[in-house]
Amino acid sequence: MTDTVKQPFPGLEQQYTEPPEWPEWKQRFARYWLITKLNKEDGEIWVNYLIYHVGAEAEKIPTQFKSDAEVHVNDYEKVLKKFDEHFVPRNNVVNERALFRHRIQKAGETVEAYVTDLYHIVNKCEYGDRDEHIRDQLIFSIQDKELSRKLQFKPNITVERAIDMAMYSEIVTHQVAAQGKVQA
């Protein structure tokens, strides 16, 4: 193993614990995998490193698919795919879309944080044109109802333009509020 692999990586010392966290944990592990140059090692090292970092739960998983002719326990990509199948519950598209449609901007939440969350949720909805759905959800559910009304008068507005206008409106609102404090 290379010296870089032996070095600890902050943030990955915590092992994986909950199935809903798997996609995020796997993404962090992929970054770790590249940073430590683990990707330059052979498949057996990759698989064992993955299992070690996932923790005790992972020790049992390969035994469930060892008999699968397509899966070799030293093939990192195939093992990772099997882990995905094991940890990621089947997506309930109707429920994900309900969550998306009920997601409104919370009081005090920035437009940027709201839009980021909308993009996170919409990825599970399996919509054909996610930008169109993001645009509509943003327009109909932002806290600034006056801006919402104005945006609805723009039939060809793009998601980018709607986000820009919402963020600009938020900035101007904060600036005007700050000006009022200075004058008081």
mmCIF file of C-alpha atoms in Angstrom:
data_model
loop_
_atom_site.group_PDB
_atom_site.id
_atom_site.type_symbol
_atom_site.label_atom_id
_atom_site.label_comp_id
_atom_site.label_asym_id
_atom_site.label_seq_id
_atom_site.Cartn_x
_atom_site.Cartn_y
_atom_site.Cartn_z
ATOM 1 C CA MET A 1 0.000 0.000 0.000
ATOM 2 C CA THR A 2 1.293 3.516 -0.709
ATOM 3 C CA ASP A 3 2.317 5.877 2.059
ATOM 4 C CA THR A 4 -0.483 8.268 1.168
ATOM 5 C CA VAL A 5 -3.101 5.593 1.888
ATOM 6 C CA LYS A 6 -1.799 5.197 5.438
ATOM 7 C CA GLN A 7 -2.388 8.843 6.230
ATOM 8 C CA PRO A 8 -5.625 9.591 8.135
ATOM 9 C CA PHE A 9 -8.215 11.652 6.321
ATOM 10 C CA PRO A 10 -10.304 13.995 8.505
ATOM 11 C CA GLY A 11 -14.009 13.369 8.175
ATOM 12 C CA LEU A 12 -13.782 9.717 7.196
ATOM 13 C CA GLU A 13 -12.759 8.389 10.571
ATOM 14 C CA GLN A 14 -16.492 8.111 11.289
ATOM 15 C CA GLN A 15 -17.790 4.906 9.848
ATOM 16 C CA TYR A 16 -20.949 4.591 7.843
ATOM 17 C CA THR A 17 -23.971 3.908 10.063
ATOM 18 C CA GLU A 18 -27.367 4.623 8.452
ATOM 19 C CA PRO A 19 -28.766 3.489 5.069
ATOM 20 C CA PRO A 20 -30.275 6.934 4.283
ATOM 21 C CA GLU A 21 -26.764 8.389 4.596
ATOM 22 C CA TRP A 22 -25.237 5.954 2.086
ATOM 23 C CA PRO A 23 -25.216 8.192 -1.045
ATOM 24 C CA GLU A 24 -23.543 11.070 0.825
ATOM 25 C CA TRP A 25 -21.123 8.764 2.637
ATOM 26 C CA LYS A 26 -20.230 7.043 -0.642
ATOM 27 C CA GLN A 27 -19.541 10.423 -2.265
ATOM 28 C CA ARG A 28 -17.217 11.409 0.599
ATOM 29 C CA PHE A 29 -15.493 8.023 0.323
ATOM 30 C CA ALA A 30 -15.007 8.565 -3.428
ATOM 31 C CA ARG A 31 -13.235 11.843 -2.669
ATOM 32 C CA TYR A 32 -11.122 10.091 -0.042
ATOM 33 C CA TRP A 33 -10.392 7.329 -2.550
ATOM 34 C CA LEU A 34 -8.950 9.882 -5.004
ATOM 35 C CA ILE A 35 -7.151 12.083 -2.470
ATOM 36 C CA THR A 36 -5.336 9.143 -0.911
ATOM 37 C CA LYS A 37 -4.495 7.748 -4.365
ATOM 38 C CA LEU A 38 -6.293 4.562 -3.395
ATOM 39 C CA ASN A 39 -7.563 4.494 -6.982
ATOM 40 C CA LYS A 40 -4.017 3.514 -8.017
ATOM 41 C CA GLU A 41 -4.188 0.304 -5.955
ATOM 42 C CA ASP A 42 -5.682 -2.979 -7.141
ATOM 43 C CA GLY A 43 -9.321 -4.038 -6.683
ATOM 44 C CA GLU A 44 -8.688 -6.200 -3.639
ATOM 45 C CA ILE A 45 -7.250 -3.217 -1.753
ATOM 46 C CA TRP A 46 -10.163 -1.001 -2.844
ATOM 47 C CA VAL A 47 -12.792 -3.473 -1.745
ATOM 48 C CA ASN A 48 -11.136 -4.154 1.602
ATOM 49 C CA TYR A 49 -10.650 -0.464 2.276
ATOM 50 C CA LEU A 50 -14.317 0.183 1.479
ATOM 51 C CA ILE A 51 -15.493 -2.640 3.747
ATOM 52 C CA TYR A 52 -13.202 -1.475 6.557
ATOM 53 C CA HIS A 53 -14.532 2.088 6.387
ATOM 54 C CA VAL A 54 -18.162 1.074 6.083
ATOM 55 C CA GLY A 55 -17.710 -0.918 9.282
ATOM 56 C CA ALA A 56 -19.052 -4.101 10.815
ATOM 57 C CA GLU A 57 -22.277 -3.937 8.771
ATOM 58 C CA ALA A 58 -20.230 -4.311 5.591
ATOM 59 C CA GLU A 59 -18.537 -7.539 6.650
ATOM 60 C CA LYS A 60 -21.806 -9.442 6.159
ATOM 61 C CA ILE A 61 -22.763 -7.937 2.805
ATOM 62 C CA PRO A 62 -20.219 -9.646 0.510
ATOM 63 C CA THR A 63 -21.261 -13.033 1.902
ATOM 64 C CA GLN A 64 -24.739 -12.349 0.523
ATOM 65 C CA PHE A 65 -23.495 -12.079 -3.055
ATOM 66 C CA LYS A 66 -20.377 -14.217 -3.233
ATOM 67 C CA SER A 67 -22.345 -16.870 -5.100
ATOM 68 C CA ASP A 68 -23.349 -14.309 -7.750
ATOM 69 C CA ALA A 69 -21.321 -15.274 -10.798
ATOM 70 C CA GLU A 70 -21.049 -11.646 -11.944
ATOM 71 C CA VAL A 71 -19.628 -10.339 -8.709
ATOM 72 C CA HIS A 72 -16.062 -10.908 -7.729
ATOM 73 C CA VAL A 73 -15.181 -9.658 -4.291
ATOM 74 C CA ASN A 74 -12.084 -7.978 -5.745
ATOM 75 C CA ASP A 75 -14.021 -5.956 -8.342
ATOM 76 C CA TYR A 76 -14.528 -2.603 -6.644
ATOM 77 C CA GLU A 77 -17.162 -1.262 -9.068
ATOM 78 C CA LYS A 78 -19.298 -4.394 -8.855
ATOM 79 C CA VAL A 79 -19.005 -4.576 -5.069
ATOM 80 C CA LEU A 80 -19.928 -0.895 -4.808
ATOM 81 C CA LYS A 81 -22.970 -1.529 -7.008
ATOM 82 C CA LYS A 82 -24.035 -4.356 -4.711
ATOM 83 C CA PHE A 83 -23.598 -2.081 -1.698
ATOM 84 C CA ASP A 84 -25.833 0.469 -3.454
ATOM 85 C CA GLU A 85 -28.475 -2.197 -3.966
ATOM 86 C CA HIS A 86 -28.170 -3.236 -0.332
ATOM 87 C CA PHE A 87 -28.185 0.213 1.304
ATOM 88 C CA VAL A 88 -30.310 2.364 -0.980
ATOM 89 C CA PRO A 89 -34.002 1.683 -0.595
ATOM 90 C CA ARG A 90 -36.109 1.618 -3.726
ATOM 91 C CA ASN A 91 -37.190 5.083 -4.694
ATOM 92 C CA ASN A 92 -40.885 5.847 -4.188
ATOM 93 C CA VAL A 93 -41.283 8.427 -6.959
ATOM 94 C CA VAL A 94 -44.791 9.455 -5.900
ATOM 95 C CA ASN A 95 -43.596 10.136 -2.344
ATOM 96 C CA GLU A 96 -40.499 12.001 -3.553
ATOM 97 C CA ARG A 97 -42.651 14.187 -5.792
ATOM 98 C CA ALA A 98 -45.026 14.893 -2.900
ATOM 99 C CA LEU A 99 -42.055 15.947 -0.766
ATOM 100 C CA PHE A 100 -40.857 18.168 -3.598
ATOM 101 C CA ARG A 101 -44.251 19.795 -4.127
ATOM 102 C CA HIS A 102 -44.722 20.433 -0.403
ATOM 103 C CA ARG A 103 -41.271 21.977 -0.002
ATOM 104 C CA ILE A 104 -41.700 25.708 0.529
ATOM 105 C CA GLN A 105 -39.116 28.303 1.405
ATOM 106 C CA LYS A 106 -38.910 28.544 5.186
ATOM 107 C CA ALA A 107 -38.901 31.853 7.020
ATOM 108 C CA GLY A 108 -35.313 33.066 7.251
ATOM 109 C CA GLU A 109 -34.049 30.525 4.697
ATOM 110 C CA THR A 110 -31.967 32.050 1.931
ATOM 111 C CA VAL A 111 -32.989 31.607 -1.677
ATOM 112 C CA GLU A 112 -29.666 29.877 -2.316
ATOM 113 C CA ALA A 113 -30.248 27.304 0.458
ATOM 114 C CA TYR A 114 -33.821 26.757 -0.694
ATOM 115 C CA VAL A 115 -32.871 26.226 -4.342
ATOM 116 C CA THR A 116 -30.016 23.898 -3.350
ATOM 117 C CA ASP A 117 -32.477 21.778 -1.379
ATOM 118 C CA LEU A 118 -34.942 21.777 -4.270
ATOM 119 C CA TYR A 119 -32.241 20.431 -6.590
ATOM 120 C CA HIS A 120 -31.362 17.764 -4.027
ATOM 121 C CA ILE A 121 -35.001 16.649 -3.750
ATOM 122 C CA VAL A 122 -35.849 16.859 -7.470
ATOM 123 C CA ASN A 123 -33.073 14.406 -8.326
ATOM 124 C CA LYS A 124 -35.179 11.661 -6.718
ATOM 125 C CA CYS A 125 -38.371 12.638 -8.582
ATOM 126 C CA GLU A 126 -37.449 11.264 -12.007
ATOM 127 C CA TYR A 127 -38.866 14.285 -13.823
ATOM 128 C CA GLY A 128 -37.937 14.683 -17.461
ATOM 129 C CA ASP A 129 -37.191 18.415 -17.244
ATOM 130 C CA ARG A 130 -36.131 19.073 -13.672
ATOM 131 C CA ASP A 131 -35.289 22.737 -14.326
ATOM 132 C CA GLU A 132 -38.879 23.472 -15.295
ATOM 133 C CA HIS A 133 -40.098 21.909 -12.057
ATOM 134 C CA ILE A 134 -37.504 23.782 -9.986
ATOM 135 C CA ARG A 135 -38.554 27.047 -11.631
ATOM 136 C CA ASP A 136 -42.235 26.461 -10.923
ATOM 137 C CA GLN A 137 -41.664 25.356 -7.334
ATOM 138 C CA LEU A 138 -39.455 28.371 -6.681
ATOM 139 C CA ILE A 139 -41.938 30.804 -8.187
ATOM 140 C CA PHE A 140 -44.951 29.410 -6.333
ATOM 141 C CA SER A 141 -43.352 28.824 -2.935
ATOM 142 C CA ILE A 142 -40.847 31.572 -2.191
ATOM 143 C CA GLN A 143 -41.437 33.748 0.841
ATOM 144 C CA ASP A 144 -41.460 36.961 -1.232
ATOM 145 C CA LYS A 145 -45.059 36.806 -2.502
ATOM 146 C CA GLU A 146 -44.751 40.066 -4.433
ATOM 147 C CA LEU A 147 -41.817 38.657 -6.383
ATOM 148 C CA SER A 148 -43.743 35.413 -6.881
ATOM 149 C CA ARG A 149 -46.568 37.403 -8.442
ATOM 150 C CA LYS A 150 -44.167 39.317 -10.717
ATOM 151 C CA LEU A 151 -42.436 36.129 -11.862
ATOM 152 C CA GLN A 152 -45.783 34.576 -12.766
ATOM 153 C CA PHE A 153 -46.281 37.373 -15.315
ATOM 154 C CA LYS A 154 -43.202 36.132 -17.216
ATOM 155 C CA PRO A 155 -44.457 33.110 -19.190
ATOM 156 C CA ASN A 156 -41.059 32.240 -20.721
ATOM 157 C CA ILE A 157 -38.870 32.758 -17.677
ATOM 158 C CA THR A 158 -36.046 30.259 -17.285
ATOM 159 C CA VAL A 159 -35.015 28.627 -14.038
ATOM 160 C CA GLU A 160 -31.731 30.544 -14.145
ATOM 161 C CA ARG A 161 -33.497 33.888 -14.522
ATOM 162 C CA ALA A 162 -36.024 33.074 -11.778
ATOM 163 C CA ILE A 163 -33.211 32.118 -9.391
ATOM 164 C CA ASP A 164 -31.221 35.243 -10.290
ATOM 165 C CA MET A 165 -34.234 37.495 -9.708
ATOM 166 C CA ALA A 166 -35.068 35.804 -6.388
ATOM 167 C CA MET A 167 -31.476 36.110 -5.176
ATOM 168 C CA TYR A 168 -31.215 39.710 -6.368
ATOM 169 C CA SER A 169 -34.491 40.562 -4.645
ATOM 170 C CA GLU A 170 -33.188 39.009 -1.436
ATOM 171 C CA ILE A 171 -29.960 41.044 -1.630
ATOM 172 C CA VAL A 172 -31.818 44.294 -2.302
ATOM 173 C CA THR A 173 -34.247 43.612 0.572
ATOM 174 C CA HIS A 174 -31.297 43.137 2.963
ATOM 175 C CA GLN A 175 -29.579 46.270 1.647
ATOM 176 C CA VAL A 176 -32.708 48.383 2.061
ATOM 177 C CA ALA A 177 -33.163 47.039 5.589
ATOM 178 C CA ALA A 178 -29.536 47.917 6.395
ATOM 179 C CA GLN A 179 -30.021 51.422 4.986
ATOM 180 C CA GLY A 180 -33.014 51.885 7.281
ATOM 181 C CA LYS A 181 -30.912 50.942 10.313
ATOM 182 C CA VAL A 182 -28.208 53.426 9.339
ATOM 183 C CA GLN A 183 -30.710 56.284 8.938
ATOM 184 C CA ALA A 184 -32.473 55.531 12.243
#
